[in-house]
Short mmCIF file of C-alpha atoms in Angstrom, two decimals:
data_model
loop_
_atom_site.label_atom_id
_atom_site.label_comp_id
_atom_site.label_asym_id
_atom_site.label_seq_id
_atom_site.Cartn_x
_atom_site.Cartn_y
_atom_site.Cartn_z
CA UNK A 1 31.81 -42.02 -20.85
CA UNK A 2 29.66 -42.00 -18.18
CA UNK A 3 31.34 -44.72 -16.36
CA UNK A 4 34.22 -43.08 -16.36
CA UNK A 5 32.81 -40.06 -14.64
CA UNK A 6 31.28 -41.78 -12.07
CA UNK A 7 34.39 -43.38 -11.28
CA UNK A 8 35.85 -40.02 -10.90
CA UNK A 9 33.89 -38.69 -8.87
CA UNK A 10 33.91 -41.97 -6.49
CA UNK A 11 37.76 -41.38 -6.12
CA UNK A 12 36.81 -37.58 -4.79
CA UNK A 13 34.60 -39.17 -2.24
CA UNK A 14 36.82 -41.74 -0.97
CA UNK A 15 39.33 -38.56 -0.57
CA UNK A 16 37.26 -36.55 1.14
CA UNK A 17 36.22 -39.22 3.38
CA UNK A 18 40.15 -39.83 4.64
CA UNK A 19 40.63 -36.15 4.92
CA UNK A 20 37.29 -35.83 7.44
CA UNK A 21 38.87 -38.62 9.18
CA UNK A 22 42.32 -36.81 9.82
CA UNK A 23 40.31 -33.21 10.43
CA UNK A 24 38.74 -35.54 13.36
CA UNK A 25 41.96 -36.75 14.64
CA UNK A 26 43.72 -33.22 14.39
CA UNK A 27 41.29 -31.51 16.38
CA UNK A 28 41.52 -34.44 19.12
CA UNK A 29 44.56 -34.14 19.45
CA UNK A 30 44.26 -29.94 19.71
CA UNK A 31 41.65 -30.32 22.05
CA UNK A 32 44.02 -32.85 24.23
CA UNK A 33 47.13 -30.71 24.09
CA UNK A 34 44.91 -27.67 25.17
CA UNK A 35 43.77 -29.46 27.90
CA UNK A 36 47.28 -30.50 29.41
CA UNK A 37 49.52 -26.87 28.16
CA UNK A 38 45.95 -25.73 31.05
CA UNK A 39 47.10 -28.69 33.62
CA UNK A 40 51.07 -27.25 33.02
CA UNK A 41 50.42 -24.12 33.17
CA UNK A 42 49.34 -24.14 36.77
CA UNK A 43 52.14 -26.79 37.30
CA UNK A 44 54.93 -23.79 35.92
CA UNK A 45 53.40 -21.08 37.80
CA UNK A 46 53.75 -23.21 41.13
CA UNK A 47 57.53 -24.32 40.28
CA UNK A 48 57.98 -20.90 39.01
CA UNK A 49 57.01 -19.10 42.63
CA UNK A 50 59.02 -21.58 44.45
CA UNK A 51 61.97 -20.80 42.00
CA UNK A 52 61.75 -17.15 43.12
CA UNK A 53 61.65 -18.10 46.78
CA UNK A 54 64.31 -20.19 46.22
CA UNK A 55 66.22 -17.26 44.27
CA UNK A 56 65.50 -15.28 47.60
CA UNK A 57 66.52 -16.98 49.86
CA UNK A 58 70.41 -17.91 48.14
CA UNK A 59 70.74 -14.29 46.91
CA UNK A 60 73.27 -13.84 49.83
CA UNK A 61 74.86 -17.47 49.59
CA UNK A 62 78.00 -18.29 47.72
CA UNK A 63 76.62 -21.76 46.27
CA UNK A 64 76.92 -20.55 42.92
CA UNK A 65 76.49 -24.05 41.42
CA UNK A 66 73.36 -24.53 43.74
CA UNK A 67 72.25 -20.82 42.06
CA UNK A 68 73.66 -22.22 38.28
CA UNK A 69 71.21 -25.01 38.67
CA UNK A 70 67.70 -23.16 39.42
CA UNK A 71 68.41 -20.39 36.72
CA UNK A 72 68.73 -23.46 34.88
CA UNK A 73 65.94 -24.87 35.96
CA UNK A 74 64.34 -21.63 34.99
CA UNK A 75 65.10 -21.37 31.54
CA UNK A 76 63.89 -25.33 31.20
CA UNK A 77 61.12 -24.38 32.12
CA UNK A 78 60.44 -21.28 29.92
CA UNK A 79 61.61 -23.19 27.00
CA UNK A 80 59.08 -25.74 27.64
CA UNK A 81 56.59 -23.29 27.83
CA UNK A 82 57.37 -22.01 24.26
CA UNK A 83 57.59 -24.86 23.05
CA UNK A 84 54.23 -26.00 24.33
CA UNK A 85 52.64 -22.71 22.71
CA UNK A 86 54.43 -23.96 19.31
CA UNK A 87 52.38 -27.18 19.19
CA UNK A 88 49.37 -25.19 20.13
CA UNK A 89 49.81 -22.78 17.31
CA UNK A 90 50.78 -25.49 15.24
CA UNK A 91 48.01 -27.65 16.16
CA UNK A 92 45.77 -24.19 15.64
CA UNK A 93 46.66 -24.03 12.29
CA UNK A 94 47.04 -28.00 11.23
CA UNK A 95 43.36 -27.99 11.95
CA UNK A 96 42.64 -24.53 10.04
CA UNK A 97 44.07 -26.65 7.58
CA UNK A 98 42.50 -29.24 7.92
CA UNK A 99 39.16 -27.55 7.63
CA UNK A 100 40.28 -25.25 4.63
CA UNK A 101 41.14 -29.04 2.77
CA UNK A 102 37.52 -30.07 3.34
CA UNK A 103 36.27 -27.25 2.22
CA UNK A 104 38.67 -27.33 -0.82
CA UNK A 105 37.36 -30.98 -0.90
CA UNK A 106 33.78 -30.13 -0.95
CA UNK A 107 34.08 -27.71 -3.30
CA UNK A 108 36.82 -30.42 -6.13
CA UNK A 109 33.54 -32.48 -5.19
CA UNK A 110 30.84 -30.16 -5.64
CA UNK A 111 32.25 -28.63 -9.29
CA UNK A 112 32.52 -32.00 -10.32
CA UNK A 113 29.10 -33.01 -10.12
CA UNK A 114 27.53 -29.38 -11.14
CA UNK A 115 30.00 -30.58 -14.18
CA UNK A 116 28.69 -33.38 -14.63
CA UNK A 117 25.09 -32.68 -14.23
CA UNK A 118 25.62 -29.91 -16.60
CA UNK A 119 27.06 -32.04 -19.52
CA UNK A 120 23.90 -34.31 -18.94
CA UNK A 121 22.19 -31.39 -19.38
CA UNK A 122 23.82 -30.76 -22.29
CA UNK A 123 23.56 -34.25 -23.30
CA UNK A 124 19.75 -33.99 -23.21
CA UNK A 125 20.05 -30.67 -25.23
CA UNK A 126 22.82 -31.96 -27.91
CA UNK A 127 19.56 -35.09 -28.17
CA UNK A 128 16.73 -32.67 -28.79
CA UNK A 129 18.86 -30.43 -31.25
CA UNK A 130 19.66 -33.09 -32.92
CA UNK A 131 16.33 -34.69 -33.16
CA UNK A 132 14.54 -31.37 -33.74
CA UNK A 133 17.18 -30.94 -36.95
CA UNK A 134 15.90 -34.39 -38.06
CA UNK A 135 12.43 -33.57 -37.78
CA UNK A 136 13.00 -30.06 -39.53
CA UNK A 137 14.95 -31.72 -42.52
CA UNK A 138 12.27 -35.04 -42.54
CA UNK A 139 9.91 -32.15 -42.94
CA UNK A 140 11.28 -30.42 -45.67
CA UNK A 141 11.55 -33.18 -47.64
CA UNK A 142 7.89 -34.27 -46.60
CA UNK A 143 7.03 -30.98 -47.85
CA UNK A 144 9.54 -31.36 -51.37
CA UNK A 145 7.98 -34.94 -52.06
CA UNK A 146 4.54 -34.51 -51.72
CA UNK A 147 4.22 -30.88 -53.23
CA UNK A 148 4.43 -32.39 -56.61
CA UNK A 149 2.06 -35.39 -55.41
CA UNK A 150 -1.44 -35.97 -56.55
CA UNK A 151 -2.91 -38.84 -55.12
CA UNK A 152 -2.64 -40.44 -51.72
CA UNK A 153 -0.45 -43.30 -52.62
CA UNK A 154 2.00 -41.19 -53.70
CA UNK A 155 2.57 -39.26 -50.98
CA UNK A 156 2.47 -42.77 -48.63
CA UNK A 157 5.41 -43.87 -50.69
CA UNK A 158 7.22 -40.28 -49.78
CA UNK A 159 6.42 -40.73 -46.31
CA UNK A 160 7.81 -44.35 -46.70
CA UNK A 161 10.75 -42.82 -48.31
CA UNK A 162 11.63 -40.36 -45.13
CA UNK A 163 10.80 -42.75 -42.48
CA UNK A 164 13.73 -45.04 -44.38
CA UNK A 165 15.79 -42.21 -44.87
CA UNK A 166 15.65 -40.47 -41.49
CA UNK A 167 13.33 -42.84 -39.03
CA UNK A 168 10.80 -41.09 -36.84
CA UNK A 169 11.74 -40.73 -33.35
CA UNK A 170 8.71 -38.94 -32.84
CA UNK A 171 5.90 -40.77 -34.72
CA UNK A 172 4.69 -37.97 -36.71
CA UNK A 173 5.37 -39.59 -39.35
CA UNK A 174 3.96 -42.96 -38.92
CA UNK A 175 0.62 -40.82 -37.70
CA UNK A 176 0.84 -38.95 -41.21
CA UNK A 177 1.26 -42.20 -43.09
CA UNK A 178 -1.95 -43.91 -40.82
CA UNK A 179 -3.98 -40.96 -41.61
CA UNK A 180 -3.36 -41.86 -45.59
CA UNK A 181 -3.83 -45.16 -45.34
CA UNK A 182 -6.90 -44.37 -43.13
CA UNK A 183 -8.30 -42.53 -46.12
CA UNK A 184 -7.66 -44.96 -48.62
CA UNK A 185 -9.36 -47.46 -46.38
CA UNK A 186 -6.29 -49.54 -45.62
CA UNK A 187 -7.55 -49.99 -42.16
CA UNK A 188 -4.92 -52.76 -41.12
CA UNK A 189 -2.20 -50.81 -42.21
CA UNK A 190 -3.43 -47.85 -40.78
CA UNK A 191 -3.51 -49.58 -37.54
CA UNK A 192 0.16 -50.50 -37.69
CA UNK A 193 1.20 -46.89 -38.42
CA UNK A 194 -0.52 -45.79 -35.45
CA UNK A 195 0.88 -48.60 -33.31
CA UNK A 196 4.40 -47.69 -34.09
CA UNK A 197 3.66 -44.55 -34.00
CA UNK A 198 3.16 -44.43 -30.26
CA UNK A 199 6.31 -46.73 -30.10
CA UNK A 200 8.41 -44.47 -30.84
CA UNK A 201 7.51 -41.10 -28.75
CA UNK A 202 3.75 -40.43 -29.90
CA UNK A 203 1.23 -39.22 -27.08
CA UNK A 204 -1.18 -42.27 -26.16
CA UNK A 205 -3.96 -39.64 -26.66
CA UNK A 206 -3.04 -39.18 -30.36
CA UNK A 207 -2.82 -42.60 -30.11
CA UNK A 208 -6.68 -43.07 -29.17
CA UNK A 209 -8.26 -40.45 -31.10
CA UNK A 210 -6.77 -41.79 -34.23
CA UNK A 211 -8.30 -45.25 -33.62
CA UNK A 212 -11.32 -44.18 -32.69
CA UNK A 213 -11.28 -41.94 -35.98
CA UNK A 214 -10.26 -45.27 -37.72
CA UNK A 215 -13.57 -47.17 -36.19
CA UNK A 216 -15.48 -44.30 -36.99
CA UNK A 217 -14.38 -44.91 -40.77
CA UNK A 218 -15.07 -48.63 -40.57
CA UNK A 219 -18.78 -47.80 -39.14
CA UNK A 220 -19.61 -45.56 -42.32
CA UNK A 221 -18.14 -47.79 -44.87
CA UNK A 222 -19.58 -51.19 -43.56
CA UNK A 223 -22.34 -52.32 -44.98
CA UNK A 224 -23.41 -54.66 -42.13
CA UNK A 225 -25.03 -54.05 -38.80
CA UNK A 226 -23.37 -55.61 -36.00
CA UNK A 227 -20.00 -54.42 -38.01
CA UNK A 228 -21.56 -50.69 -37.94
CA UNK A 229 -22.32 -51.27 -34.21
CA UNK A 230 -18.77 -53.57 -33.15
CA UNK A 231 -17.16 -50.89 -34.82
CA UNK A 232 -18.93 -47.56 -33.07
CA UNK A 233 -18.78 -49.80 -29.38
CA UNK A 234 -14.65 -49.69 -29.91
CA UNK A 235 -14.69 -46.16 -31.26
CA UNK A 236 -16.00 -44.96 -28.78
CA UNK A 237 -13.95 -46.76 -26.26
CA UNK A 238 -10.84 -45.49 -28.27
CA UNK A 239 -12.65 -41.76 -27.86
CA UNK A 240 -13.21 -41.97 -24.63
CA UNK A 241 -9.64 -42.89 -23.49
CA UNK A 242 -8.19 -40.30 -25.57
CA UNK A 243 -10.56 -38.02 -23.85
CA UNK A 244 -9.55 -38.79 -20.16
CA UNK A 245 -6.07 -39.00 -21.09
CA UNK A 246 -6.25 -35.80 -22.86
CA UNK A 247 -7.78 -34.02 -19.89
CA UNK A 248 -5.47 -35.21 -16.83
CA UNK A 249 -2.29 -34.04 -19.23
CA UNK A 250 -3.58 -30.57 -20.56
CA UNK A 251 -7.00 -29.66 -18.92
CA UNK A 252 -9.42 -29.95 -21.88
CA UNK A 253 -10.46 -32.56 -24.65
CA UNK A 254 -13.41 -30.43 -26.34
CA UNK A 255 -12.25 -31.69 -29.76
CA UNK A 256 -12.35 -35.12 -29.01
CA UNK A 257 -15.54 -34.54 -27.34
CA UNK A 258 -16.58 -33.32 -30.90
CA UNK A 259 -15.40 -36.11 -32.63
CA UNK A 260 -17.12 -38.72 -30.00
CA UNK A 261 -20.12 -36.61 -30.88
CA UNK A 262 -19.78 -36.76 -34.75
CA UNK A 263 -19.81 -40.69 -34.09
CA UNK A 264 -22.68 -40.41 -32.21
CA UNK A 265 -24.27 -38.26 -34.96
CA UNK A 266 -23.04 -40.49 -37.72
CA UNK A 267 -24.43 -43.91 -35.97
CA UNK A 268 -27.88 -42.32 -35.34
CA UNK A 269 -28.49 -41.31 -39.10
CA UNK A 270 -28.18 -44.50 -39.90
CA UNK A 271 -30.23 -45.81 -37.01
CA UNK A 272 -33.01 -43.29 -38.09
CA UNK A 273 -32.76 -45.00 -42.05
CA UNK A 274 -33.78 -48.28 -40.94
CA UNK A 275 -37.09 -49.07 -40.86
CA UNK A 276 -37.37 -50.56 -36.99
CA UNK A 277 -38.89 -49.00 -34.05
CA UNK A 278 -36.42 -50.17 -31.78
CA UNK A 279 -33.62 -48.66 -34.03
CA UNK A 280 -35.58 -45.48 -34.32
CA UNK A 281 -35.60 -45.44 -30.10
CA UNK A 282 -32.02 -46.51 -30.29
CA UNK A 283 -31.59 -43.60 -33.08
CA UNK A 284 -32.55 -41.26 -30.95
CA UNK A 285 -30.52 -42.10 -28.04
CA UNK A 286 -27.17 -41.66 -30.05
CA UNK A 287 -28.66 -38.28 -31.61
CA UNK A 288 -29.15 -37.29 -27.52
CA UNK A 289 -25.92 -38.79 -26.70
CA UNK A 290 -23.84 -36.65 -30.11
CA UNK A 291 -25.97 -33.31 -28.61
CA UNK A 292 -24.79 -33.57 -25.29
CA UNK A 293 -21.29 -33.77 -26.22
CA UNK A 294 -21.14 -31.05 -28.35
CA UNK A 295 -22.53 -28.93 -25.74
CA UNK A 296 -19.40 -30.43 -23.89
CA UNK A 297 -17.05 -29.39 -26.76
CA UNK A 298 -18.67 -25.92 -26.78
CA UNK A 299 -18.14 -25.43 -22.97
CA UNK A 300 -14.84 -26.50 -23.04
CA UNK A 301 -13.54 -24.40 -25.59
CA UNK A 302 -16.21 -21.61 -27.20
CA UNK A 303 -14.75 -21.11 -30.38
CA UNK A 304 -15.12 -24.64 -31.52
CA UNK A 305 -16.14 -24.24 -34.87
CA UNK A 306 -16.52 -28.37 -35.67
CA UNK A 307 -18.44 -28.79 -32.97
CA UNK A 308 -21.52 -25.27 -33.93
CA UNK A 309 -20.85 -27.34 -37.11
CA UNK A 310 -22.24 -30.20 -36.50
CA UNK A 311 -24.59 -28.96 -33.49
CA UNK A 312 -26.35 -26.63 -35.80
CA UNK A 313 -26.73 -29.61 -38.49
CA UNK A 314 -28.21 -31.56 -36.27
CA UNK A 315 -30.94 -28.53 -35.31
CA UNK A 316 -31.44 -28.19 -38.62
CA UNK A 317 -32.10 -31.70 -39.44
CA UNK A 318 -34.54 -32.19 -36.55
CA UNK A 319 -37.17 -30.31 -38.03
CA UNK A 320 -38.28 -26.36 -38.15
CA UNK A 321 -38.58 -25.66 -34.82
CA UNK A 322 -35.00 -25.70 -34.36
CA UNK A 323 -34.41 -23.79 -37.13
CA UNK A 324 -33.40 -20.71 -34.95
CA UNK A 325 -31.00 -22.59 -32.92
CA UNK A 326 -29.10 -23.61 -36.30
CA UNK A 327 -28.97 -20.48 -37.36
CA UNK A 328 -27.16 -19.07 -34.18
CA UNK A 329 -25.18 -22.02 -34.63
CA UNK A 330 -24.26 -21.15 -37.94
CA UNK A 331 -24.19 -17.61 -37.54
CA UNK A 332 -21.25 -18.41 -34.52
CA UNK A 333 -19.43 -20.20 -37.18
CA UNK A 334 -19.27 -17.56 -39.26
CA UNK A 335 -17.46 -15.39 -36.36
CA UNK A 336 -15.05 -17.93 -35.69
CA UNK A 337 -13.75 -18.16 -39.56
CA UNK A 338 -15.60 -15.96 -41.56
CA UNK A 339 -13.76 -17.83 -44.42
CA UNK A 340 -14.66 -21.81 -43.56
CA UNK A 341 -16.68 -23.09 -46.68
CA UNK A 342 -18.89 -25.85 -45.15
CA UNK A 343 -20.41 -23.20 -42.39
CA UNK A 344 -21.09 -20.32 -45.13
CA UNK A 345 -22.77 -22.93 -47.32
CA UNK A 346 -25.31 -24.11 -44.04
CA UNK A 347 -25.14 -20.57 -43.20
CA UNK A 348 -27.37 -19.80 -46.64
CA UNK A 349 -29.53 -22.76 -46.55
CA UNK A 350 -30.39 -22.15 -42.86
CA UNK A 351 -31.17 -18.71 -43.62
CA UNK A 352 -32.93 -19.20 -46.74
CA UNK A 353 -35.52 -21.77 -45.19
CA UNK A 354 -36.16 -19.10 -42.39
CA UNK A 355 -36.93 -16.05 -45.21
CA UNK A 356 -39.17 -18.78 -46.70
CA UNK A 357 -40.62 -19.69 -43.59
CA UNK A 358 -41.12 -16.31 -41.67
CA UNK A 359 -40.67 -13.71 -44.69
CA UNK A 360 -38.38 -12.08 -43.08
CA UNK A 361 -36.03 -9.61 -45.13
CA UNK A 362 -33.14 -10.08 -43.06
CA UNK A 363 -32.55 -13.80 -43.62
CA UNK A 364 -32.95 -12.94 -47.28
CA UNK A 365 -30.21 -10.31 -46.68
CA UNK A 366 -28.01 -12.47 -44.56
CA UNK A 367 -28.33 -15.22 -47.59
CA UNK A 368 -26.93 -12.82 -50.03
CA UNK A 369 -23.95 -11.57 -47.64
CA UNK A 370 -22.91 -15.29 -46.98
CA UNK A 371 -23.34 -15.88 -50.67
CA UNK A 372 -20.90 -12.72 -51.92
CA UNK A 373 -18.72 -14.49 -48.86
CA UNK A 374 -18.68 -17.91 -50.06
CA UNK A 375 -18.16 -17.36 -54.11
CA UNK A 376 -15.20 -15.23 -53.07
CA UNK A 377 -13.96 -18.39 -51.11
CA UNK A 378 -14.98 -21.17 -53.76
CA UNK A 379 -12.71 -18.89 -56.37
CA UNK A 380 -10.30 -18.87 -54.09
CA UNK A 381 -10.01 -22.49 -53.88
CA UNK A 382 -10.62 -23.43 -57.34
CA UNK A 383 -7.58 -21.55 -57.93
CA UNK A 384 -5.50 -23.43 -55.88
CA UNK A 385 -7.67 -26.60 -57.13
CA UNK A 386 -7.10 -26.71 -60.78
CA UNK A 387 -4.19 -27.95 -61.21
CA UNK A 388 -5.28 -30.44 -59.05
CA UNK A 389 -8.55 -31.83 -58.90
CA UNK A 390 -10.72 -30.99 -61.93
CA UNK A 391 -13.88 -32.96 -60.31
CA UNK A 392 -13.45 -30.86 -57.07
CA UNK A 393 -13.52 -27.36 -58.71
CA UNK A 394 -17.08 -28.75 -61.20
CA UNK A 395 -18.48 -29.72 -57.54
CA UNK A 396 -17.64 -26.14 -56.26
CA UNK A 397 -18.85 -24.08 -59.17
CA UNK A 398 -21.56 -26.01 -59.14
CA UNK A 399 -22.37 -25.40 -55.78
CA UNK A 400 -22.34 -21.71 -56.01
CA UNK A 401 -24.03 -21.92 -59.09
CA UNK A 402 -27.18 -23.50 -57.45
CA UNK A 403 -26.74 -20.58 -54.70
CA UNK A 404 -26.72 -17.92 -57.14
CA UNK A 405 -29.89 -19.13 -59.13
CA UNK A 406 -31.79 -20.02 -55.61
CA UNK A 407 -31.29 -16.48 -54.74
CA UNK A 408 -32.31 -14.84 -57.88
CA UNK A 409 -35.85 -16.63 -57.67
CA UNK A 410 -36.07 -15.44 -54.34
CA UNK A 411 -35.53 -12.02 -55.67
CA UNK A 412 -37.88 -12.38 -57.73
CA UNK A 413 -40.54 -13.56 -54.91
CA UNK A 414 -39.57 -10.20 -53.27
CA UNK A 415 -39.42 -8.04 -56.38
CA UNK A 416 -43.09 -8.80 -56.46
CA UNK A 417 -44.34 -7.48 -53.04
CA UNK A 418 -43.90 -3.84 -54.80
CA UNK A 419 -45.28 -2.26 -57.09
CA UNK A 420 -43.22 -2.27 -60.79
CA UNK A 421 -42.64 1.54 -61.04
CA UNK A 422 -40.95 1.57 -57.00
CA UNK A 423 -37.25 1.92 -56.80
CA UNK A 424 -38.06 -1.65 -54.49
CA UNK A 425 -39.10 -3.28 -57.58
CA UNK A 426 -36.13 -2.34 -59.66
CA UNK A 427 -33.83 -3.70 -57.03
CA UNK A 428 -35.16 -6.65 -56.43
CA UNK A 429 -35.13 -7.46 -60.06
CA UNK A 430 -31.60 -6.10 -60.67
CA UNK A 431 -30.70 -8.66 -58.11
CA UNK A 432 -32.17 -11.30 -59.88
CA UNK A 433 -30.59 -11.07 -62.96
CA UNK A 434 -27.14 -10.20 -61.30
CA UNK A 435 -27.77 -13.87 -59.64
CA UNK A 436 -28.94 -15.72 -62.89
CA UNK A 437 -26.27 -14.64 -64.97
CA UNK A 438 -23.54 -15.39 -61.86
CA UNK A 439 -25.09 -18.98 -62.00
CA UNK A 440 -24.86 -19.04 -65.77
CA UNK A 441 -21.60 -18.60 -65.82
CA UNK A 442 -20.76 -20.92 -63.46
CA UNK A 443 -23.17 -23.64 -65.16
CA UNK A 444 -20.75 -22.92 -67.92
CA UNK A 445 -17.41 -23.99 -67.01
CA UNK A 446 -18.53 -27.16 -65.51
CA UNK A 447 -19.52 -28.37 -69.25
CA UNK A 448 -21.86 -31.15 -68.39
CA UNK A 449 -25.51 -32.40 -69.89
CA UNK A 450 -26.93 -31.14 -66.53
CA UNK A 451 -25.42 -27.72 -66.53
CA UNK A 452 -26.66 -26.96 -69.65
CA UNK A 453 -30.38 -27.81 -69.07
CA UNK A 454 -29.85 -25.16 -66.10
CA UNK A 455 -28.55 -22.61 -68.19
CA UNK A 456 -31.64 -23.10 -69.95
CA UNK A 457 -33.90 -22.82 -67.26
CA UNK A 458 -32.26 -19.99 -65.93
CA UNK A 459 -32.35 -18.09 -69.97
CA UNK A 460 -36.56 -18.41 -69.72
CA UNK A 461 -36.27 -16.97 -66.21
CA UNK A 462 -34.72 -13.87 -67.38
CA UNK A 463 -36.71 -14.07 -70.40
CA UNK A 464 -39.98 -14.05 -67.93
CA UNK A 465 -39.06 -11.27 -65.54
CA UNK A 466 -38.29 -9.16 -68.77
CA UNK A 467 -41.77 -9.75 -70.43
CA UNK A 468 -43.51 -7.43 -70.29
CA UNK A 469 -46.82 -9.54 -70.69
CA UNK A 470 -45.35 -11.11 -67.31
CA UNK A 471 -43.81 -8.69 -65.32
CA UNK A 472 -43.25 -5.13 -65.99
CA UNK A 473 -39.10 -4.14 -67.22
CA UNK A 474 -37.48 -2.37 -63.92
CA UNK A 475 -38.24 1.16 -63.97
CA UNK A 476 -35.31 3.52 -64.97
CA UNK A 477 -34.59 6.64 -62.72
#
């Protein structure tokens, strides 16, 4: 098809190019005959006043054949005269014509290739129609398959299933499937995925970041050192080219900067748990190195929740005295997605080690807010858990659980700065209980040995704050 239009349009050329020609030649040959009607008509005006003196000077003669011959003569030379002024005209308008067929040319040309460019055009669109409608039905059947998936091998073999089915033109699809096998630990095949992957359309950055993600992986579940460390030297290589190829194509990278970081963070943990001075210098280096590029995540883009995430973890983890700075961390996390699980649950241990630290009410208060917060969120998800993943919803209920009772002995600690008949008092136990019996219940669906030595503990608390021989009962207004 396209060979045939190009020989189309070579044939228009080739035309054109004989009819410029011929324009050329026409107005030559206009420009010549101009030139010589000039030259004769100086030559006929000459002849034409001797012709009249001639008339003159026979007007009284009887030479009638002499007189027959210059009228004659005369009309020649009018006639020639006309007849010159044809050829101009004609001439005139052969090369009007002429120019009218090159622009007729021009333009059979020009529409032509505006054609032609615009069924490439279309061509291109037709292409990304299509492939879009391939993407959009590989994805509802992505979606179809693995809604009724459990585990992770499962929904490889539905991803295997499309890619068969329909390709993957894009390599979302092959990324998907790496990610999986990434999870499962099927490095080498993970590897693959994200080779072909690129191969077929996907962005080299992608490309990067999901190999250094990969390496990252390999560093936490090796067991050996110069694995750990061979594997963090060629994540972060894979990081760091994501990250400059990231930046020259769309400005920022501040969540691979965040992920370099968490690498960084990751490798100097386990620096820190050997017992080695030199790994404890090194340790501290990486810890540095993760700190400085979250603070290049958070410049880049200021509502990167990962990245507070992980710098406020790493405040919190360095000791008290950045206790603060986790907490604004936290508290930043909070404003970005009020809603995110992992940054509630820092949110109340951060604040709960200041109110034990400092005494101050508000932490206590802010504990309790991001409490209410995160069991609304936690019964949220175990919702959408339970027909899933039995283990995860026990983890989550436990979790709030140890919340709930963590906050009622704090309570309990604040109940007591009052006196027992103050409305202070009554509140502060109130709160208690409404904690302790939030965490019983919780303790209670998870059914295990350990649960129910908690709900034990947590029956003599109430018992205590009740007894009277302890602690005064709340006062009643």
């Amino acid at each position: 098809m396209k060979k045939n239009k190009k020989s189309g349009i070579s044939s228009v050329y080739s035309i054109n190019y004989i009819t410029i020609v011929l324009c050329i030649i026409s107005l030559a040959l206009l420009i010549v005959t101009c030139i010589n009607h000039y030259n004769m008509q100086r030559s006929y005006s000459d002849k034409l006043v001797e012709i009249d003196r001639r008339i003159v000077a026979i007007t009284s003669s009887d030479i009638e054949d002499e007189l027959e011959n210059i009228y004659l003569e005369y009309y020649n030379q009018i006639d020639q005269k006309a007849t010159d002024t044809i050829n101009i005209v004609v001439a005139f308008f052969g090369t009007v014509f002429s120019l009218t067929t090159i622009v007729n040319t021009i333009v059979a040309v020009r529409i032509p290739k505006q054609f032609e460019d615009k069924m490439d055009d279309m061509d291109v669109k037709i292409k990304d129609i299509e492939k879009r409608a391939i993407s959009i039905i590989a994805s509802a059947m992505y979606t179809e398959l693995t809604s009724s998936k459990s585990t992770t091998r499962e929904k490889i073999s539905a991803i295997t299933e499309i890619i068969d089915e329909h390709g993957d033109e894009t390599g979302d699809f092959y990324f998907l499937r790496g990610f999986l096998y990434d999870d499962i630990k099927d490095y080498e095949k993970a590897k693959n995925d994200y080779k072909q992957a690129k191969r077929n359309g996907g962005s080299d950055y992608a490309y990067h970041n999901s190999m250094g993600v990969l390496y990252n992986n390999i560093m936490l579940d090796s067991n050996k050192r110069i694995e750990k460390h061979n594997a963090v030297k060629k994540a972060e290589y894979h990081y760091n080219k994501a990250i400059k190829l990231r930046e020259k194509q769309e400005g920022e990278a501040s969540d691979f900067h965040c992920n370099l970081a968490c690498l960084y963070q990751d490798y100097g943990k386990y620096l820190m748990n050997v017992d080695d001075n030199v790994d404890i210098q090194e340790a501290m280096k990486y810890l540095s190195s993760a700190m400085s590029e979250f603070n290049i995540a958070i410049s880049a883009n200021p509502e990167n929740l990962t990245a507070y995430l992980n710098r406020g973890i790493s405040y919190s983890e360095k000791g008290e005295k950045y206790y603060l700075d986790a907490y604004s961390d936290f508290i930043m996390c909070r404003k970005i997605d009020s809603d995110n699980k992992n940054a509630l649950r820092e949110l109340i241990d951060i604040s709960l080690k200041l109110y034990e630290r400092t005494g101050e009410f508000s932490y206590y208060e802010e504990a309790k807010r991001a409490t209410s917060k995160l069991r609304q969120e936690i019964n949220r998800l175990d919702a959408l858990q339970r027909r899933i993943d039995v283990i995860g919803e026990r983890v989550s209920k436990g979790l709030i659980a140890q919340i709930d009772e963590r906050i009622g002995d704090l309570s309990v600690e604040e109940a007591k700065k009052y006196k027992p008949d103050t409305k202070e008092y009554s509140d502060g136990i109130v709160e208690a209980i409404t904690h302790y019996q939030s965490a019983m219940a919780y303790y209670r669906e998870t059914k295990s040995e350990e649960a129910r030595e908690k709900i034990n503990c947590i029956t003599e608390k109430i018992n205590l704050i009740t007894d009277n021989s302890i602690i005064s009962p709340p006062a009643t207004n």
